CSV table of C-alpha atoms in Angstrom, one decimal:
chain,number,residue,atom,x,y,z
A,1,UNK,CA,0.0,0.0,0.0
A,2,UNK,CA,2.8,2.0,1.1
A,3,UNK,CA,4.4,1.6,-2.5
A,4,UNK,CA,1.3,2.5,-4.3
A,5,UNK,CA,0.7,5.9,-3.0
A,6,UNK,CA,5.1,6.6,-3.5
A,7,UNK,CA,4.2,5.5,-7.3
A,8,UNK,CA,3.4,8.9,-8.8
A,9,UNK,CA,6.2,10.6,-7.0
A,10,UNK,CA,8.1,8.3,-8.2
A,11,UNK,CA,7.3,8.9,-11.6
A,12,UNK,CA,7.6,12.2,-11.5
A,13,UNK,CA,11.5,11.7,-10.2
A,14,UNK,CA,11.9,9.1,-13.1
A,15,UNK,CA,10.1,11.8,-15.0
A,16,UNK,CA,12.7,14.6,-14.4
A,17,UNK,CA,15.9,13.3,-12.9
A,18,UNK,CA,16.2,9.6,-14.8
A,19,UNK,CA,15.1,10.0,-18.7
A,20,UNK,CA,17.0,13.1,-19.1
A,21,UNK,CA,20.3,10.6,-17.6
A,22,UNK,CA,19.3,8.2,-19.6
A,23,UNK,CA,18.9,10.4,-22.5
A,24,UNK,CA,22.4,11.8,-22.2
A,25,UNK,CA,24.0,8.4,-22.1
A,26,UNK,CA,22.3,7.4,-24.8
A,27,UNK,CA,23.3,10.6,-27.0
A,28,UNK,CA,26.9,10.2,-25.9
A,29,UNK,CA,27.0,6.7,-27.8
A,30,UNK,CA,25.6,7.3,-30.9
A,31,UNK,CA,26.6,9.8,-33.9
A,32,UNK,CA,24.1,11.9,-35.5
A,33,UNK,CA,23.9,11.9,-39.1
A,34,UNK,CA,20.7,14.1,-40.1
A,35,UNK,CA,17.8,11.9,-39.7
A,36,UNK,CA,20.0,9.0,-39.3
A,37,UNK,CA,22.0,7.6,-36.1
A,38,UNK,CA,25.2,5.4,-36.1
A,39,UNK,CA,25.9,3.8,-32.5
A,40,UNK,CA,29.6,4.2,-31.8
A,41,UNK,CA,29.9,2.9,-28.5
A,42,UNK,CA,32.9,5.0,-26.5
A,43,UNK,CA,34.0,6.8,-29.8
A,44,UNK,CA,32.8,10.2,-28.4
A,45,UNK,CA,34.7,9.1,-25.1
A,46,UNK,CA,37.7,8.8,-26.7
A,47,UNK,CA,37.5,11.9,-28.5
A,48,UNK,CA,36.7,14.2,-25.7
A,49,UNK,CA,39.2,12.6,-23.4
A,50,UNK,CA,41.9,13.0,-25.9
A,51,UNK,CA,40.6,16.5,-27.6
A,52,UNK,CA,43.3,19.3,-25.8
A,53,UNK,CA,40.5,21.7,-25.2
A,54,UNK,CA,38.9,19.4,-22.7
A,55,UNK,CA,41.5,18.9,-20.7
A,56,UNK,CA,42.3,22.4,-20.5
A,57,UNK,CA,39.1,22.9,-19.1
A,58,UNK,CA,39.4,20.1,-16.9
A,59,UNK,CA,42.8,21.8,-15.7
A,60,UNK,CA,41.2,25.2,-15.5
A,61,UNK,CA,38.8,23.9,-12.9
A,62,UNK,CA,41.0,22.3,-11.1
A,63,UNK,CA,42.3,25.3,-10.8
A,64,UNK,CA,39.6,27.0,-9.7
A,65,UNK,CA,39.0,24.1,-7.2
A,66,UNK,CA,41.8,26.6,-4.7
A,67,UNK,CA,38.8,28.8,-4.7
A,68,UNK,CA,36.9,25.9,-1.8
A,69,UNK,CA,39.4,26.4,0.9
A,70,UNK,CA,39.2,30.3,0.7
A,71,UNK,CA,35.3,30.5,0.6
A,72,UNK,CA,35.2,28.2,3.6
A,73,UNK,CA,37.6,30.3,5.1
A,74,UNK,CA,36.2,33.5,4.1
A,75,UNK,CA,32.8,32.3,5.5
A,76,UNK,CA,33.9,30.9,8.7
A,77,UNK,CA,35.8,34.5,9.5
A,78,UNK,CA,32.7,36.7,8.2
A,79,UNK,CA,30.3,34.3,10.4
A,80,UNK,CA,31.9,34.4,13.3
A,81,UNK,CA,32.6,38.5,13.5
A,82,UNK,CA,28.2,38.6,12.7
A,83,UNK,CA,28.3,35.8,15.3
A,84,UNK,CA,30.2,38.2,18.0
A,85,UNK,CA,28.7,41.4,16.8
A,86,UNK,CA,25.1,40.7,17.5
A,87,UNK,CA,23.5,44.3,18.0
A,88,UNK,CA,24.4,45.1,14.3
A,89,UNK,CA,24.0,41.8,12.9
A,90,UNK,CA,20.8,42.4,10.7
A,91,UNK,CA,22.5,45.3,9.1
A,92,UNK,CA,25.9,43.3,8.4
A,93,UNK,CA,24.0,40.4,7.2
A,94,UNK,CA,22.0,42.5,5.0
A,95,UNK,CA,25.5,43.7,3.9
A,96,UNK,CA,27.0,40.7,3.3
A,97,UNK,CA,24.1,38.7,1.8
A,98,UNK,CA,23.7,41.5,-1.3
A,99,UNK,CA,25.9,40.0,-3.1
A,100,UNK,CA,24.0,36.7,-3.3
A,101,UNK,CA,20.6,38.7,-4.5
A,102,UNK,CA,22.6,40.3,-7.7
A,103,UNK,CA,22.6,37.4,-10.4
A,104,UNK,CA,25.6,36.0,-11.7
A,105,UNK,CA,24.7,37.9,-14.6
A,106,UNK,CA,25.0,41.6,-13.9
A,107,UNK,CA,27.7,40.4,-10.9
A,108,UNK,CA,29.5,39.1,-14.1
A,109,UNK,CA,29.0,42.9,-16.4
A,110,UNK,CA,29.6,44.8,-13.7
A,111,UNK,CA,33.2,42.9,-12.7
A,112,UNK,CA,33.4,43.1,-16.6
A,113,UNK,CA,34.0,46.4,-16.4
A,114,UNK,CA,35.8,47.0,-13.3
A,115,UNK,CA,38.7,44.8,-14.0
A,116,UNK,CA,39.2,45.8,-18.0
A,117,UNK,CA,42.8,47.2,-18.3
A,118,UNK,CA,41.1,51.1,-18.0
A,119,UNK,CA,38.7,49.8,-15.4
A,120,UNK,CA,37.8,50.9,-12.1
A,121,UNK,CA,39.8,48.5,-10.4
A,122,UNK,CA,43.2,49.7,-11.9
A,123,UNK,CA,42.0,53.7,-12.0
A,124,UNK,CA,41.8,53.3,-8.0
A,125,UNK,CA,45.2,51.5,-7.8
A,126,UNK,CA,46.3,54.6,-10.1
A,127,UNK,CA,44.8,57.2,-7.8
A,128,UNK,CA,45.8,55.6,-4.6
A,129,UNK,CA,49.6,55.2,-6.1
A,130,UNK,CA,50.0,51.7,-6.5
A,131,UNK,CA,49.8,51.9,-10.4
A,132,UNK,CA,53.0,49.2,-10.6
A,133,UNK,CA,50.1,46.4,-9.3
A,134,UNK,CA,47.7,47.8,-12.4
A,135,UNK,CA,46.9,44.6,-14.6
A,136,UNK,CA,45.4,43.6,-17.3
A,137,UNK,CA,43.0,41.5,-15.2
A,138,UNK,CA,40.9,39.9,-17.6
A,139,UNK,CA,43.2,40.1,-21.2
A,140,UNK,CA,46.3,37.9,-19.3
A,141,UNK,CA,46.4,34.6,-19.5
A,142,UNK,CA,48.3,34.6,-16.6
A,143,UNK,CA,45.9,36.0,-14.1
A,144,UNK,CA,42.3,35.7,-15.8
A,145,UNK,CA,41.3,32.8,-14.5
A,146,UNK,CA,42.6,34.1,-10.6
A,147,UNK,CA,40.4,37.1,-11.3
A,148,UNK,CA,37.2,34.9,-12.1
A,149,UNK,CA,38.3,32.7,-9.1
A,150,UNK,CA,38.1,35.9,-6.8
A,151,UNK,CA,34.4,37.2,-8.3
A,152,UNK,CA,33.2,33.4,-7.8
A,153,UNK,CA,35.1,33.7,-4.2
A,154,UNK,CA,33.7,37.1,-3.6
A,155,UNK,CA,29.6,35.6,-4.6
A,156,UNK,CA,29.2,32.3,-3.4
A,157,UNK,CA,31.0,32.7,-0.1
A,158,UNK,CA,27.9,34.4,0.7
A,159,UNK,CA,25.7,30.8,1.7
A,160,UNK,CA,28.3,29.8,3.6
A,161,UNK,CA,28.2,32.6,5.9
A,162,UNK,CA,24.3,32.4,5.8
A,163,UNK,CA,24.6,28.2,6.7
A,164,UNK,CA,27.5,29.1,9.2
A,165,UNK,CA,25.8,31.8,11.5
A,166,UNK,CA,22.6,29.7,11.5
A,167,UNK,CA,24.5,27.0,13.1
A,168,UNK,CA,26.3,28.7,15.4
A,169,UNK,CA,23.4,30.4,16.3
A,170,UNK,CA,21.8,27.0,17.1
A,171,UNK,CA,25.1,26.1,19.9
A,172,UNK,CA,24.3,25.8,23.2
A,173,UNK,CA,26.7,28.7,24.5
A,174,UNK,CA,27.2,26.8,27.7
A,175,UNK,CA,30.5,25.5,26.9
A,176,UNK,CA,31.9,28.2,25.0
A,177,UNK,CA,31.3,30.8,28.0
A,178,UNK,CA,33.1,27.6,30.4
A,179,UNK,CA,36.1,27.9,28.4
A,180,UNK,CA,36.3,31.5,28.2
A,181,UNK,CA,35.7,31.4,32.3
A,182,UNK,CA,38.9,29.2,32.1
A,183,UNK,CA,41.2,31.6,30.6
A,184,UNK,CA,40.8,31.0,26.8
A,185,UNK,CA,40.7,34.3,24.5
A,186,UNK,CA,37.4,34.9,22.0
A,187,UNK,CA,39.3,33.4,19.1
A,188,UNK,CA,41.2,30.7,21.0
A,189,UNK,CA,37.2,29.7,22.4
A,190,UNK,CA,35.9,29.8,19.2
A,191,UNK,CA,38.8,27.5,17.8
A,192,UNK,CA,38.7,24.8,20.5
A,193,UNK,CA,35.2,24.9,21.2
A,194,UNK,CA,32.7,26.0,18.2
A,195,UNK,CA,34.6,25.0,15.3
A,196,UNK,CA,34.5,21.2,16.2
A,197,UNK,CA,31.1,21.5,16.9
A,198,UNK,CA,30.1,22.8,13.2
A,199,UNK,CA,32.6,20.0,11.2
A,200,UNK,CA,29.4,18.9,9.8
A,201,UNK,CA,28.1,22.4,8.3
A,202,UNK,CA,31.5,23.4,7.1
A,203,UNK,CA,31.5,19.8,5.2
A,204,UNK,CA,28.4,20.4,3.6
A,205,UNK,CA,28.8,24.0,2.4
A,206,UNK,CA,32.5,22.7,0.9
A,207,UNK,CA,31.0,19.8,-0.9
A,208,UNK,CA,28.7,22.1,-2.2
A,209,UNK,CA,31.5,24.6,-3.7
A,210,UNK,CA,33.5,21.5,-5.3
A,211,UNK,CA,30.1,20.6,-6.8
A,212,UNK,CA,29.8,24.4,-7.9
A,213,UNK,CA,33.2,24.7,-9.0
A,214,UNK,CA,32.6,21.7,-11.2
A,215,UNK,CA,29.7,22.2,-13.1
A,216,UNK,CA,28.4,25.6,-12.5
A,217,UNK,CA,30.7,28.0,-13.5
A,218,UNK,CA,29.4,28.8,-16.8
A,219,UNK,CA,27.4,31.8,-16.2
A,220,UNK,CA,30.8,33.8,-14.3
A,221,UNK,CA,32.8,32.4,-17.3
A,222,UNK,CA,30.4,33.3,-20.4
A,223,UNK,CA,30.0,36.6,-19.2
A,224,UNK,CA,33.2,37.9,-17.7
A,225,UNK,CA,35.5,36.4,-20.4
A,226,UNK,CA,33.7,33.6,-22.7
A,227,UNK,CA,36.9,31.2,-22.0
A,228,UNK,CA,39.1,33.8,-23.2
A,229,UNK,CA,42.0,35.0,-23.4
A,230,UNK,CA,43.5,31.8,-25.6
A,231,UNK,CA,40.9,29.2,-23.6
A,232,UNK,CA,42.8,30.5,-20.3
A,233,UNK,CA,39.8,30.3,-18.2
A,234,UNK,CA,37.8,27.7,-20.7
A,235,UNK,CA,35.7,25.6,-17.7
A,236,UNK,CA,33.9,22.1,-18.4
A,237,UNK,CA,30.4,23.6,-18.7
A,238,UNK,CA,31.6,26.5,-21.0
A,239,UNK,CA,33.5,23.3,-23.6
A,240,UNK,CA,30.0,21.3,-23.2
A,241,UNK,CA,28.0,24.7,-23.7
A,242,UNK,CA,30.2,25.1,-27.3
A,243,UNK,CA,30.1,21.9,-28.1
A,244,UNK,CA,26.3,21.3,-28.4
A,245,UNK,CA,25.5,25.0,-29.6
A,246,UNK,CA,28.4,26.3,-31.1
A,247,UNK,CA,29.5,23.9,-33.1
A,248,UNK,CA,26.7,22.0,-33.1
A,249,UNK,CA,28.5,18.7,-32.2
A,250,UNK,CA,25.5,17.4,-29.5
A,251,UNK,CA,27.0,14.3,-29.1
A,252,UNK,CA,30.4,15.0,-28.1
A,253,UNK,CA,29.2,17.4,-26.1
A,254,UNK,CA,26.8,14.6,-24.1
A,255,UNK,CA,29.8,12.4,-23.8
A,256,UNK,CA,31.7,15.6,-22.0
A,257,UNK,CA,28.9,16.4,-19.5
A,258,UNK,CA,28.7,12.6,-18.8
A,259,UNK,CA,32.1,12.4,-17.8
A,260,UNK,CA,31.8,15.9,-15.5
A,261,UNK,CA,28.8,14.1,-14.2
A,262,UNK,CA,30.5,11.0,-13.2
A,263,UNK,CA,33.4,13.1,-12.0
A,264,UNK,CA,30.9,14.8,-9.6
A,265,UNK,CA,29.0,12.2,-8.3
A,266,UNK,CA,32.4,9.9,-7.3
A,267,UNK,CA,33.5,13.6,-5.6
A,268,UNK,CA,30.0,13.4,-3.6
A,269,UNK,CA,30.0,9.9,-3.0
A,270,UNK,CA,33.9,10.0,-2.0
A,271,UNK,CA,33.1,12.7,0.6
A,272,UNK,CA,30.1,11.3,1.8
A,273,UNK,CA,32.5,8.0,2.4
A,274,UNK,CA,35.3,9.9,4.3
A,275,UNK,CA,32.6,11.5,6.6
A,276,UNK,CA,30.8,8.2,7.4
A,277,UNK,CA,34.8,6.8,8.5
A,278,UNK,CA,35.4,9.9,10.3
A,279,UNK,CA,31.7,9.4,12.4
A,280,UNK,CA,32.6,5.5,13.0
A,281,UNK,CA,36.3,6.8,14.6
A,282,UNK,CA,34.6,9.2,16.5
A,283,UNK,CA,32.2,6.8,18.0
């Protein structure tokens, strides 16, 4: 009985999460020829795994993988300064959660602007006398994809501070206030005391920005600098996106986003692994 009313939600989830899977593995192994279809097994595999491009974009997000450890860190700072400042938390909050309500879009124009060689950025390093740090930041293959690292950085370290502050505004404040009774400074509390008790949160929020780095970069990418300058900041989603519409080659581009999906899911399910060992030690 039990099975019968989960049936329709069931379907739905087949209906929206399976077929389209299913779809993409099945487009990934075959090779459109106008109306016709040729199956060519792991021949669109092979191509995308040896194609240059790809694994420049592969590189490139490793890359941008550095940018987990500083949003963590950025969020874990910013949370626990709201956490300690309580009076004028709504109005830092407000503050620091803007950035989230601007979409990737115009946070993407506007940075577009600003870091251009005769952008804002580098007119305020002018004024303020540091014009020997004035770069290029978007037209130098050297730094380009560090800039695009620091906008994604700058935008999506926002729900970790949102996830972190809830959290610690769920501890029991008991022991912190026992260990600051026993001599221990603010941040020396706070280290010892409330960061083991949110090792859970901070897990989740940087599983969620590997998963982010991975596969939803495009929309910083397309607009800031469209893989450019000389595919220096070409991402996984951006190769997939010109694969199916730009040159029209669906196919290899369904073989690409199978392999970042199966990439993603073995990150998810490695994590979730480590985290189940680290629970079983602990108990």
């Amino acid at each position: 009985m039990a099975l019968l009313f989960l049936l329709p939600a069931l379907a739905l989830v087949a209906l929206t999460f399976l077929y389209p899977l299913y779809s993409l593995f099945r487009m990934s192994t075959i090779q459109s020829l106008g109306d016709l279809s040729l199956y060519v097994g792991s021949d669109n595999y092979m191509l995308v795994l040896t194609d240059p491009l790809f694994r420049t974009s592969i590189r490139n997000n490793l890359v941008l993988m550095g940018c987990v450890p500083v949003m963590v860190g950025v969020a874990l700072v910013l949370s626990l300064l709201l956490y300690e400042q309580r009076r004028a938390a709504p109005l830092y909050r407000f503050i620091l959660f803007t950035p989230y309500l601007i979409s990737i879009t115009v946070s993407g124009i506007a940075f577009s602007a600003m870091l251009t060689k005769n952008g804002a950025l580098n007119q305020m390093l002018d004024a303020s006398g540091l014009g020997l740090l004035q770069r290029d930041w978007l037209g130098d293959p050297g730094i380009a994809l560090f800039s695009v690292g620091a906008v994604i950085v700058w935008r999506e370290s926002v729900l970790g501070i949102v996830l972190f502050v809830a959290r610690l505004l769920s501890l029991p404040t008991e022991p912190l206030e026992a260990a600051l009774v026993d001599g221990a400074s603010r941040w020396q509390a706070h280290w010892s005391v409330t960061l083991p008790q949110m090792r859970g949160i901070i897990g989740f929020f940087a599983i969620t920005s590997v998963i982010t780095i991975a596969v939803w970069t495009f929309a910083y990418v397309f607009v800031m600098t469209n893989g450019g300058p000389g595919n220096a900041t070409m991402t996984a989603d951006l190769y997939i996106y010109q694969n199916a519409f730009a040159v029209a080659q669906m196919n290899l581009a369904a073989a690409a986003a199978s392999i970042v999906l199966a990439a993603a899911i073995a990150i998810v399910a490695i994590s979730g692994l480590i985290s189940r060992l680290r629970r079983g030690e602990a108990e």
